[in-house]
PDB file of C-alpha atoms (C1' of nucleotides) in Angstrom:
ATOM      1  CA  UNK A   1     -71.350-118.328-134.267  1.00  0.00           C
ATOM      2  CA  UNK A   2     -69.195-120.197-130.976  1.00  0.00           C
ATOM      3  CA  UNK A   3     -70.924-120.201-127.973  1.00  0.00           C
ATOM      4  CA  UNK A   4     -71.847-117.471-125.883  1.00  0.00           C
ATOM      5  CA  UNK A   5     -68.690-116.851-123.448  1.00  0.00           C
ATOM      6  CA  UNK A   6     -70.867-115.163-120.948  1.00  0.00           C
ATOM      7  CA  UNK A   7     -74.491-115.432-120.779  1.00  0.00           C
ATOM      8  CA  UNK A   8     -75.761-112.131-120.433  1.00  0.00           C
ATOM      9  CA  UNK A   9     -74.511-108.877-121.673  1.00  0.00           C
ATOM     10  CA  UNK A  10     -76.085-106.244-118.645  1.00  0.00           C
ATOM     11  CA  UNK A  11     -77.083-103.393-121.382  1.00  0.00           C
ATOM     12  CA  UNK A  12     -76.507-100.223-120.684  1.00  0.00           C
ATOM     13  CA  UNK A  13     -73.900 -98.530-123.220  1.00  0.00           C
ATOM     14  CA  UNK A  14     -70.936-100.365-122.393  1.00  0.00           C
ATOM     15  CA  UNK A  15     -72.476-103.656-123.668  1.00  0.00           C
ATOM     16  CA  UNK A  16     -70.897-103.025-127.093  1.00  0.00           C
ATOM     17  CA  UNK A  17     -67.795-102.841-125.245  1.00  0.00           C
ATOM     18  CA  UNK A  18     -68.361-106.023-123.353  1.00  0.00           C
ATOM     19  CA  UNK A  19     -70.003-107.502-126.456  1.00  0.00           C
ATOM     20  CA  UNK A  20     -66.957-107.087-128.623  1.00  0.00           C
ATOM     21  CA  UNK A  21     -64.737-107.892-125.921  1.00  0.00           C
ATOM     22  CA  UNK A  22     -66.023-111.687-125.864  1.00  0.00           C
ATOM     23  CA  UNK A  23     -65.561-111.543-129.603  1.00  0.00           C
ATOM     24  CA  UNK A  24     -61.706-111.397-129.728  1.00  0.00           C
ATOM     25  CA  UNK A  25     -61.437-113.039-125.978  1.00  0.00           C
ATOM     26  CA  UNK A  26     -59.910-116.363-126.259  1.00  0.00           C
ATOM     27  CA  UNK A  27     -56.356-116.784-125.155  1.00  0.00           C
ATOM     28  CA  UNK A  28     -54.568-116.395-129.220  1.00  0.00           C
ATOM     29  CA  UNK A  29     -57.870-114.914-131.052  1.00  0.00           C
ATOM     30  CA  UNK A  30     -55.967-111.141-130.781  1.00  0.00           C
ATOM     31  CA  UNK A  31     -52.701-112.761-131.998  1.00  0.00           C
ATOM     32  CA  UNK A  32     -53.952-114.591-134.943  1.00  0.00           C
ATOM     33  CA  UNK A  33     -56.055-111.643-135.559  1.00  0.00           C
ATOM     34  CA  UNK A  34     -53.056-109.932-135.799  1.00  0.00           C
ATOM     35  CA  UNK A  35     -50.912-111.981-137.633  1.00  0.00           C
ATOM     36  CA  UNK A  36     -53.298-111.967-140.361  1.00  0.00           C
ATOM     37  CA  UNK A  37     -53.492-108.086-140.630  1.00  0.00           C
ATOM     38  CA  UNK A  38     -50.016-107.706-140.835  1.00  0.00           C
ATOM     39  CA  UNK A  39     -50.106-109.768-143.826  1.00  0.00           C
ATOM     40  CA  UNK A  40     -50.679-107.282-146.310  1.00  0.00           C
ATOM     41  CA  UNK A  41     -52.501-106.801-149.025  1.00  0.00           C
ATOM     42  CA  UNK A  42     -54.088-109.914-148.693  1.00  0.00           C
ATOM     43  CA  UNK A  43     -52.482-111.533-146.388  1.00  0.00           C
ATOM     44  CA  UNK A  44     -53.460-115.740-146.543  1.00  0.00           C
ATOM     45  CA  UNK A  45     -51.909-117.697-143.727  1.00  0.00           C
ATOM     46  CA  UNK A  46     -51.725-121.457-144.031  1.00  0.00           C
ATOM     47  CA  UNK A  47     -51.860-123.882-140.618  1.00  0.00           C
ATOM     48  CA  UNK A  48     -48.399-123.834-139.734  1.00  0.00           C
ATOM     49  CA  UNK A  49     -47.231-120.219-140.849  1.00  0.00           C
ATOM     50  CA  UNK A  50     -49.606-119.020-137.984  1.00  0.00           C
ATOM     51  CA  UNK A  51     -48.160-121.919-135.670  1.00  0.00           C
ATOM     52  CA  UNK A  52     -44.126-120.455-136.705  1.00  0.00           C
ATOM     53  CA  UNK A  53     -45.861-116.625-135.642  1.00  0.00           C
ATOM     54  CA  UNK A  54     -46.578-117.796-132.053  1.00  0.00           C
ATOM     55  CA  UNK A  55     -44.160-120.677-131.043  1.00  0.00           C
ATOM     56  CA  UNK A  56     -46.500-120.771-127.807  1.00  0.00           C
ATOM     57  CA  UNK A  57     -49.661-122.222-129.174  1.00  0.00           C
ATOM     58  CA  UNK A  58     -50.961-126.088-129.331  1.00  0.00           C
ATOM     59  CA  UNK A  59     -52.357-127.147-132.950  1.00  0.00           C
ATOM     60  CA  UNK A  60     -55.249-128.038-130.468  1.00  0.00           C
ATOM     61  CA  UNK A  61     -55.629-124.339-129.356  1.00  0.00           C
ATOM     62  CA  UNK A  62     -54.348-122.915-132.626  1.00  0.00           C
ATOM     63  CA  UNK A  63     -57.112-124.908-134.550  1.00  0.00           C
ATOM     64  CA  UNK A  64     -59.667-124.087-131.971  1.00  0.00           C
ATOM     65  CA  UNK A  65     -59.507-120.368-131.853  1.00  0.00           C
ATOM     66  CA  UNK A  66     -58.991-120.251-135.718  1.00  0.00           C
ATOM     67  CA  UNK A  67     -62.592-122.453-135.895  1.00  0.00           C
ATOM     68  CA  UNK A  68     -64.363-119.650-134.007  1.00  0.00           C
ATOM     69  CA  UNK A  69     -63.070-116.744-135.461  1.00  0.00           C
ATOM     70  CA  UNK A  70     -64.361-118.717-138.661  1.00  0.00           C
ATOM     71  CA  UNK A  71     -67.790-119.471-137.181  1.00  0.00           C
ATOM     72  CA  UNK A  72     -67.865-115.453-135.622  1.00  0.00           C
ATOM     73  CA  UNK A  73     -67.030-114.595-139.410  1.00  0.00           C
ATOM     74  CA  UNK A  74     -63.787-113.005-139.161  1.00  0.00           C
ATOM     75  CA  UNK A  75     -61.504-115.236-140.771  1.00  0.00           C
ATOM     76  CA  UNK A  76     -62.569-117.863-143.773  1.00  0.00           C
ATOM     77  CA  UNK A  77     -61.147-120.964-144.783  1.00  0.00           C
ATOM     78  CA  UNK A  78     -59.833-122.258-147.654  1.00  0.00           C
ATOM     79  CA  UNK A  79     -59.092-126.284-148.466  1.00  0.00           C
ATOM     80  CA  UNK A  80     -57.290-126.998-151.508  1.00  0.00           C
ATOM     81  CA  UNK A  81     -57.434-130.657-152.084  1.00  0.00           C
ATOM     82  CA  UNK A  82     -53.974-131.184-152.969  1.00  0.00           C
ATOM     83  CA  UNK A  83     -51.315-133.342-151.527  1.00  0.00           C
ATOM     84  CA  UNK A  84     -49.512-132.530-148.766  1.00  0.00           C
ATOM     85  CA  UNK A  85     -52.995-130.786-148.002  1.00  0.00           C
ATOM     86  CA  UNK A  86     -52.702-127.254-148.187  1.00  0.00           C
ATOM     87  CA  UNK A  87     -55.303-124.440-145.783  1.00  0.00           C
ATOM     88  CA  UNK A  88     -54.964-121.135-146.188  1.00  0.00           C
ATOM     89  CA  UNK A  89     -56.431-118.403-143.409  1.00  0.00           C
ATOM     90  CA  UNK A  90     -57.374-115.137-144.578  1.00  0.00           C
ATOM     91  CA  UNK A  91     -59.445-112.474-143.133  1.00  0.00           C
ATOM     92  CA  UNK A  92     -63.561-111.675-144.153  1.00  0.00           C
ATOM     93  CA  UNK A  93     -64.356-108.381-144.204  1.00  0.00           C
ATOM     94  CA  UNK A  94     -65.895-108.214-141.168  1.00  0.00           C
ATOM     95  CA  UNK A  95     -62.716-109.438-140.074  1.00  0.00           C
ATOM     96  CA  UNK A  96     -60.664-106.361-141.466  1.00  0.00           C
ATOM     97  CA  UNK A  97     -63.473-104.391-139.770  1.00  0.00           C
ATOM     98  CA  UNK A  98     -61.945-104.987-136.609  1.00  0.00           C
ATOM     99  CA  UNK A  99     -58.318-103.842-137.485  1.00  0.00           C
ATOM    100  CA  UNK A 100     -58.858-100.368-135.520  1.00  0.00           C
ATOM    101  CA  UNK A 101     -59.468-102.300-132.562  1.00  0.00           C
ATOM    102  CA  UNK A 102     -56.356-104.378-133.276  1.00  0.00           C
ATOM    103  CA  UNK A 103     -54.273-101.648-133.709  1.00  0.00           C
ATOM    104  CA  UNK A 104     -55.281 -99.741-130.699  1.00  0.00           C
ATOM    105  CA  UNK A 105     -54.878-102.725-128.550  1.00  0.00           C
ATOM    106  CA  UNK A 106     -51.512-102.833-129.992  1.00  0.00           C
ATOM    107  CA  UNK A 107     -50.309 -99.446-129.829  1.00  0.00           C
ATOM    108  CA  UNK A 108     -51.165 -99.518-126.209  1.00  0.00           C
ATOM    109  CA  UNK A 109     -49.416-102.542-125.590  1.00  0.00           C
ATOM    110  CA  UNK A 110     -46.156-101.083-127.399  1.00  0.00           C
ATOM    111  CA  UNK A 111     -46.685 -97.927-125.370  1.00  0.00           C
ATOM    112  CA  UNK A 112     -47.265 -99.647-122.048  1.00  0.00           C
ATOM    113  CA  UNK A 113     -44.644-102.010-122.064  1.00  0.00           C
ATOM    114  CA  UNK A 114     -45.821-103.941-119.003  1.00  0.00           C
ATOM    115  CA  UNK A 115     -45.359-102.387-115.736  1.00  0.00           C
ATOM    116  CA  UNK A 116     -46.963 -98.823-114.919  1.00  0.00           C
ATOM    117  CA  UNK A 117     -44.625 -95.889-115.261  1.00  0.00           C
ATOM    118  CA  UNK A 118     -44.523 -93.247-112.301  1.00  0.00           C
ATOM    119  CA  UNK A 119     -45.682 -90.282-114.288  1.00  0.00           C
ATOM    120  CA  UNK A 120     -49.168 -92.701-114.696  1.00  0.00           C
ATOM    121  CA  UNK A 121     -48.934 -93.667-110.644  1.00  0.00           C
ATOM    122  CA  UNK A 122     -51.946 -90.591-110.534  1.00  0.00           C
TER     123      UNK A 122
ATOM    124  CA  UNK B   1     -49.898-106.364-110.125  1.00  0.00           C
ATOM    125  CA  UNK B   2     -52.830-108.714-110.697  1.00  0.00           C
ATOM    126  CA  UNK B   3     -51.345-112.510-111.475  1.00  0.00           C
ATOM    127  CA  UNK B   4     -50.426-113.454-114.687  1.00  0.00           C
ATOM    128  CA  UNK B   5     -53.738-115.082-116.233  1.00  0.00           C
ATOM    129  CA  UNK B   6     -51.441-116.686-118.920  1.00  0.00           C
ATOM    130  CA  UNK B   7     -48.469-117.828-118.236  1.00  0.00           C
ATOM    131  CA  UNK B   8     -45.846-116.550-121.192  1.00  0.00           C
ATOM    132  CA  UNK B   9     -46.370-114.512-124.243  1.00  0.00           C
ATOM    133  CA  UNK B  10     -45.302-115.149-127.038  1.00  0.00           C
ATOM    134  CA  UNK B  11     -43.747-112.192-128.025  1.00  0.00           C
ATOM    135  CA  UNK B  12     -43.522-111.485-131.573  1.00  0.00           C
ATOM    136  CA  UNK B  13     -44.227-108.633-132.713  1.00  0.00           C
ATOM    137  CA  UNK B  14     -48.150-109.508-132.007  1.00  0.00           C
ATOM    138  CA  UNK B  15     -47.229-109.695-127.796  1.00  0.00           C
ATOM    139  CA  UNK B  16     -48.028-106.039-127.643  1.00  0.00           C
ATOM    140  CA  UNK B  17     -51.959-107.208-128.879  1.00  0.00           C
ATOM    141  CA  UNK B  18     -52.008-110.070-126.420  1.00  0.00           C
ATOM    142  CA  UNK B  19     -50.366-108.621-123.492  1.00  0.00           C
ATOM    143  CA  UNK B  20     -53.354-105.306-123.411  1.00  0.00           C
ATOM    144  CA  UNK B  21     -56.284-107.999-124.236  1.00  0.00           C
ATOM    145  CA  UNK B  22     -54.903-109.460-120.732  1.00  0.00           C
ATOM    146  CA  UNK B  23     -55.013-106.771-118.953  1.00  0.00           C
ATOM    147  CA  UNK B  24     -58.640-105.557-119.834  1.00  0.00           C
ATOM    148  CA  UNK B  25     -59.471-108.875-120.017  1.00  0.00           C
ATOM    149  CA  UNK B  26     -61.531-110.320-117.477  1.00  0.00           C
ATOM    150  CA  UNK B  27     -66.018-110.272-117.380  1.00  0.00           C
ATOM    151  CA  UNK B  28     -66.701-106.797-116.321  1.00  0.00           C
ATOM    152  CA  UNK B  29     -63.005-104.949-116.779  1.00  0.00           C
ATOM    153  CA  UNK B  30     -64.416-103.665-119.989  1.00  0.00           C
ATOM    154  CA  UNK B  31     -67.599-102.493-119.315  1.00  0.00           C
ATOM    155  CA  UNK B  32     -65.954-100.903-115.554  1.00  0.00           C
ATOM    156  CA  UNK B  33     -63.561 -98.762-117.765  1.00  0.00           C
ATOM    157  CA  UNK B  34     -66.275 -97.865-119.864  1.00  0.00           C
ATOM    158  CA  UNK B  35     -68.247 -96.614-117.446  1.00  0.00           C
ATOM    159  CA  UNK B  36     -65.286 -94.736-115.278  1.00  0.00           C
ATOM    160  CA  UNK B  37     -63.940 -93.054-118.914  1.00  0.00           C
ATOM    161  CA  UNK B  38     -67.750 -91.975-119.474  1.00  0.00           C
ATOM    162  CA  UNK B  39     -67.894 -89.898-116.290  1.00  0.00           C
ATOM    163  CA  UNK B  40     -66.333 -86.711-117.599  1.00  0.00           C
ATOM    164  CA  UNK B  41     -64.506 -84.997-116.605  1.00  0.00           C
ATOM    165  CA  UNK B  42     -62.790 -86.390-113.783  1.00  0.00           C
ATOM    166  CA  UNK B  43     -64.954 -89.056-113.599  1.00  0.00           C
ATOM    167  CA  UNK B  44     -65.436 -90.552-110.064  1.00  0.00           C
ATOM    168  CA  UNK B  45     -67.820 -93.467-109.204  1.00  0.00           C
ATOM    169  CA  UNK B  46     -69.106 -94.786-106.245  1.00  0.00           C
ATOM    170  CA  UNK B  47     -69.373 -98.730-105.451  1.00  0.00           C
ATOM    171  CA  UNK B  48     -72.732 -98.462-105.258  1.00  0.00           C
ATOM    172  CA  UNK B  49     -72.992 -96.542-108.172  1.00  0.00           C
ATOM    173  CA  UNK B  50     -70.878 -98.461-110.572  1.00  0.00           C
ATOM    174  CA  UNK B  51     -73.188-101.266-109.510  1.00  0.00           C
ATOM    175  CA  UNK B  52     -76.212 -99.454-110.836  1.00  0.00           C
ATOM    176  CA  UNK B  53     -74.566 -99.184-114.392  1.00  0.00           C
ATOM    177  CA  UNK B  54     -74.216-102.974-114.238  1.00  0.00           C
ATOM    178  CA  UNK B  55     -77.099-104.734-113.182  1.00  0.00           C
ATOM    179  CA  UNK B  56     -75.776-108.037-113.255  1.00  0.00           C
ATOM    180  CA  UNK B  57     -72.483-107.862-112.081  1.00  0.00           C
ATOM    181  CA  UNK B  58     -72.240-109.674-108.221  1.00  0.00           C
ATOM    182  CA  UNK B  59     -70.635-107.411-105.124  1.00  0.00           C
ATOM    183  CA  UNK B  60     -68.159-110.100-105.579  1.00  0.00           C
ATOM    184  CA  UNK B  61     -66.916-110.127-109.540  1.00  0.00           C
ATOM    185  CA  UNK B  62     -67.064-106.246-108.628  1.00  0.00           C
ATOM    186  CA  UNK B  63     -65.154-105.858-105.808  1.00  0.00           C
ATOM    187  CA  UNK B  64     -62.876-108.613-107.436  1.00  0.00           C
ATOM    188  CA  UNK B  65     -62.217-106.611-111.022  1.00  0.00           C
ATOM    189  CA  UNK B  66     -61.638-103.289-109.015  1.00  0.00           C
ATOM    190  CA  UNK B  67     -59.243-104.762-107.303  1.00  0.00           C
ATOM    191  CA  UNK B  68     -57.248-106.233-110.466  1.00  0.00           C
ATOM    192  CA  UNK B  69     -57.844-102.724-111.624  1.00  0.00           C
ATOM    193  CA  UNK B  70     -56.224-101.120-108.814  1.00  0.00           C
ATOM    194  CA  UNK B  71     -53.577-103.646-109.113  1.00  0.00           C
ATOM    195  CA  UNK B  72     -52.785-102.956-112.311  1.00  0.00           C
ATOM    196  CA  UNK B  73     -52.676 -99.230-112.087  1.00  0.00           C
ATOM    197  CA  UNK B  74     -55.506 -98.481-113.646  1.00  0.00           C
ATOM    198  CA  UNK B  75     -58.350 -97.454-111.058  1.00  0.00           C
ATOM    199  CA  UNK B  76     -57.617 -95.358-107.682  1.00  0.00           C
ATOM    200  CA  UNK B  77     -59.869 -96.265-104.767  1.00  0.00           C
ATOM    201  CA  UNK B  78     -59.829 -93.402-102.577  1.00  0.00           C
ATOM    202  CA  UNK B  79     -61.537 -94.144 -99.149  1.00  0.00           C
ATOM    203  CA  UNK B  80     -63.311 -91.534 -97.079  1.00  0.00           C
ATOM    204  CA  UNK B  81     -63.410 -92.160 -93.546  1.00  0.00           C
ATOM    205  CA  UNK B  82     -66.896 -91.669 -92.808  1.00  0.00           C
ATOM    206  CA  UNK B  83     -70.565 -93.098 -91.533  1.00  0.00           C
ATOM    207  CA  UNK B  84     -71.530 -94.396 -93.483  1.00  0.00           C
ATOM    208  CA  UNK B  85     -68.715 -95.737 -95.528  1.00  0.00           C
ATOM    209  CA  UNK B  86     -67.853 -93.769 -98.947  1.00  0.00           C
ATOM    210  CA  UNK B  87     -65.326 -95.125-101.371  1.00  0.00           C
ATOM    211  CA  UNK B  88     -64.655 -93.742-104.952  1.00  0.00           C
ATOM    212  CA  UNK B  89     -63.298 -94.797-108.030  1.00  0.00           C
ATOM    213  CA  UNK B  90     -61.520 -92.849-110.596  1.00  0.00           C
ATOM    214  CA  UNK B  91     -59.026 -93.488-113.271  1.00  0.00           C
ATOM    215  CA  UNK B  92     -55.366 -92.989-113.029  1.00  0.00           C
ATOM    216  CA  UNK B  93     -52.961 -91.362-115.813  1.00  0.00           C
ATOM    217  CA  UNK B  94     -53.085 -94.996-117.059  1.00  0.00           C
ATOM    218  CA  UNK B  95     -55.955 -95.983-116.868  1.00  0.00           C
ATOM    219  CA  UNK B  96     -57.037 -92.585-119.056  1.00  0.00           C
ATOM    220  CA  UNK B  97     -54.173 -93.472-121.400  1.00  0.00           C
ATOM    221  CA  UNK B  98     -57.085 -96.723-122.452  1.00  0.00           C
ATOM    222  CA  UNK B  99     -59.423 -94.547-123.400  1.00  0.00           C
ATOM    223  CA  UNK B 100     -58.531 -94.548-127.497  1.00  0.00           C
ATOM    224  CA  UNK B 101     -58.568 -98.613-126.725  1.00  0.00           C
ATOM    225  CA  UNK B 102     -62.244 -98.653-125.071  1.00  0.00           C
ATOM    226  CA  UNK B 103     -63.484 -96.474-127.889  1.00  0.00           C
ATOM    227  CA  UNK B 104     -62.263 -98.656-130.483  1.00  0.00           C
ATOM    228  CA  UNK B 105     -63.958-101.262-128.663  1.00  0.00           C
ATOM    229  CA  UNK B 106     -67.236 -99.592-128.374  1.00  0.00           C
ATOM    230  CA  UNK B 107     -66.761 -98.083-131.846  1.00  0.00           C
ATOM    231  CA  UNK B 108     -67.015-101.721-133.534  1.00  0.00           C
ATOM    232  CA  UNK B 109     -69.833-103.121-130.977  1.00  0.00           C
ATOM    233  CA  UNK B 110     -72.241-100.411-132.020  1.00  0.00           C
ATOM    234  CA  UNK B 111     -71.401-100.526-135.692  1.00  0.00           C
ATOM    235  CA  UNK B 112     -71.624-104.437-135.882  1.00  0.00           C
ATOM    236  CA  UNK B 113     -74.486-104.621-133.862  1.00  0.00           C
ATOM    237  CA  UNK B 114     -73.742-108.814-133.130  1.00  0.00           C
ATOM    238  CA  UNK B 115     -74.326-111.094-135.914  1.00  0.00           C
ATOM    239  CA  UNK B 116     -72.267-111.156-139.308  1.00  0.00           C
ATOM    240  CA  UNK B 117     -74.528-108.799-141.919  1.00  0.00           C
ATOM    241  CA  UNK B 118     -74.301-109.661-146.001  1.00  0.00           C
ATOM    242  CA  UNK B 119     -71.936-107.759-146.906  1.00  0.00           C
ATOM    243  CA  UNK B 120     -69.537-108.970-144.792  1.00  0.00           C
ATOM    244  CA  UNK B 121     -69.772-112.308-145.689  1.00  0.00           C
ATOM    245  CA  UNK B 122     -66.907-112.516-147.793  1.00  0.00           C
TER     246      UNK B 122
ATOM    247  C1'  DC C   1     -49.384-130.690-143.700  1.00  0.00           C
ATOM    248  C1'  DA C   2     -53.245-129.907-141.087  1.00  0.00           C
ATOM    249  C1'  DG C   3     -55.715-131.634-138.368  1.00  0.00           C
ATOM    250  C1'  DA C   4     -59.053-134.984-134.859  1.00  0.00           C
ATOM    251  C1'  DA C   5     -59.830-137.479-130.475  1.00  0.00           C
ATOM    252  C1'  DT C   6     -59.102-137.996-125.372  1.00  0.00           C
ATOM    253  C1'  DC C   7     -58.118-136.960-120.951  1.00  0.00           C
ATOM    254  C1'  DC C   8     -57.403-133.896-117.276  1.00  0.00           C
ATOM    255  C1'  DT C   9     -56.364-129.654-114.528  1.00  0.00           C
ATOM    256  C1'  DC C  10     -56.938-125.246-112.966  1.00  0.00           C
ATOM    257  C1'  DC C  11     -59.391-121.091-111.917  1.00  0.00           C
ATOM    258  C1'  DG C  12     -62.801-117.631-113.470  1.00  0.00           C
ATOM    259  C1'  DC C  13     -67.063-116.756-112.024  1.00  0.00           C
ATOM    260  C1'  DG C  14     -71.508-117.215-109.716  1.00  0.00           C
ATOM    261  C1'  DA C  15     -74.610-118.001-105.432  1.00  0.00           C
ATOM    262  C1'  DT C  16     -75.190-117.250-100.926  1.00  0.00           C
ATOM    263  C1'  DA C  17     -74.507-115.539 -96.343  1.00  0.00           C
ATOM    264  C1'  DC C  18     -72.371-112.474 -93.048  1.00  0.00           C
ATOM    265  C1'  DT C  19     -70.140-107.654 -91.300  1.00  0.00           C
ATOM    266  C1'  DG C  20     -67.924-102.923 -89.636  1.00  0.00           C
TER     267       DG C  20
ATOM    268  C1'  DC D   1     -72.693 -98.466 -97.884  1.00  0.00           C
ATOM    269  C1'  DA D   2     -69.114-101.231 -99.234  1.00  0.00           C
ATOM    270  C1'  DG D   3     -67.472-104.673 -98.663  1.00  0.00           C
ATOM    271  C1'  DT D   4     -65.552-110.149 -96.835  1.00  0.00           C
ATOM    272  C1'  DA D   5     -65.906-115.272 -96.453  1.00  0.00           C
ATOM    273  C1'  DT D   6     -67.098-119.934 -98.320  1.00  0.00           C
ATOM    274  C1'  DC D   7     -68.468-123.163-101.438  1.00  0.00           C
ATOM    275  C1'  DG D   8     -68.788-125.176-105.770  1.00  0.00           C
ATOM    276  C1'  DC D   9     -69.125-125.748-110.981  1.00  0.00           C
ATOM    277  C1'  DG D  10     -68.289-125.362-115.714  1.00  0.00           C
ATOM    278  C1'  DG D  11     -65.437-124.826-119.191  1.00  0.00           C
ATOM    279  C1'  DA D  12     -61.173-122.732-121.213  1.00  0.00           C
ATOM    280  C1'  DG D  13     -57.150-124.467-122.376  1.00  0.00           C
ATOM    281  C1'  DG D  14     -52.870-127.682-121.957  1.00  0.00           C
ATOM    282  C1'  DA D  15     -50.491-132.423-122.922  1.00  0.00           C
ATOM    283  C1'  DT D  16     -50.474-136.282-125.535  1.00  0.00           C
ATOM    284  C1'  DT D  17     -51.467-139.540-129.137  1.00  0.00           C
ATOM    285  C1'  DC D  18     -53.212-140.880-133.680  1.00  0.00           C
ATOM    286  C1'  DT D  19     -54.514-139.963-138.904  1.00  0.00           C
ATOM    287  C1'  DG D  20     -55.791-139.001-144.167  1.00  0.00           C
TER     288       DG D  20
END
DNA sequence: CAGAATCCTCCGCGATACTG
DNA sequence: CAGTATCGCGGAGGATTCTG
C-alpha cells in the first residue's frame, strides 16, 4: 500500500471519512478512477487512452497515481509482452467497490457547477 | 472562494469528480463536515467543541479549514458578541447538499475497514 | 507505447508563542 | 474561548530528458 499521506487518523467516527479520503486524494486518482468506471462492462484502459481522457496530466503524474491505486488495490495491471508494448488498466474489485463514492462525488460536482448558488447562500 | 489548489481541470466529463474532491479536499475538511452533518438537526458546533471531536487537529489547520469552508459556502460562522467569546458553526444549504457525498465516504471507510481483504484481490 | 530518472518549486501542514 | 502571528519542513507534483 503507498505511503501514509497523513500520519495519524484522530478516531472518532469520522476517521472512515478521513481514512477513505486519503485513499482517492492525489491530484488525478478521482479522474482515473473515473475514467475506468465509465468503461463499461469491463472497462481496460491502456497508458495512453487514460493520458487522451485528461489532456492535463504528465506520464510522470499519470504513471504515479496509477502505481498507487495499484499498490492501494484498486486498479491491477496487466503487461503483455508484445511489441509496441501494450498495458492495460482495469479496475479490482475493491476498486469497483468504490464506484458509489465516485458517483456521488460526481453528481455533486455536476450539480454544483462551481460557484455557490443564492438559494444555498443560508 | 478559497484559491484554486490546482490550477486547471481538465474537464471531461470526469471534471465534475475532480472539481468536488477539491473542494472537500484538504486534512481535516472531511472529517469537519462529518462532524457538522452529524449534529442533527440543525447541527451547530462550537470551536472549542469541534476541537474535542478531533484531537489532533492544531487551532491553526482548524481555524485554517473553517475558513476555506466558509469561503467556499459551505460552513456559516455566526459570532456572538459576548464575554467570553462564542462563535458557532453550522452548515449552509450547501454545505447540507454534501451530505449524500460524506456518507458515501464514510459508507466505504467502515465497510473496507483499511487494508485490501481476499476477496478483493482480483 | 509505456514508461524511468532527475531536478526543482511551491505550499500544505505542523510547532510554537502570543492576544482581545 | 477563539482565535492570530511566525517560522520552517517535507513532500506532492510539474518540466524535462532519455529508453527498451
Amino acid at each position: 500500500m503507498a505511503r501514509i499521506r497523513h500520519r495519524s487518523l484522530d478516531c472518532s467516527p469520522g476517521c472512515a471519512v478521513e481514512a477513505t479520503l486519503q485513499l482517492i486524494d492525489g491530484k488525478w486518482k478521482g479522474v482515473i478512477l473515473y475514467h475506468l468506471l465509465a468503461e463499461a462492462p469491463d472497462g481496460a484502459l491502456r497508458f495512453n487512452g487514460l493520458r487522451r481522457r485528461m489532456p492535463n496530466v504528465t506520464q510522470r503524474m499519470l504513471t504515479n497515481q496509477l502505481r498507487e491505486l495499484e499498490a492501494d488495490g484498486f486498479v491491477h495491471r496487466t503487461v503483455y509482452a508484445e511489441v509496441p508494448p501494450r498495458v492495460e488498466y482495469r479496475l479490482t474489485a475493491r476498486g469497483r467497490s468504490l464506484e458509489p463514492v465516485i458517483r456521488a462525488l460526481k453528481a455533486w460536482g455536476d450539480a454544483h457547477a462551481a460557484l455557490p448558488t443564492e438559494t444555498e447562500a443560508a
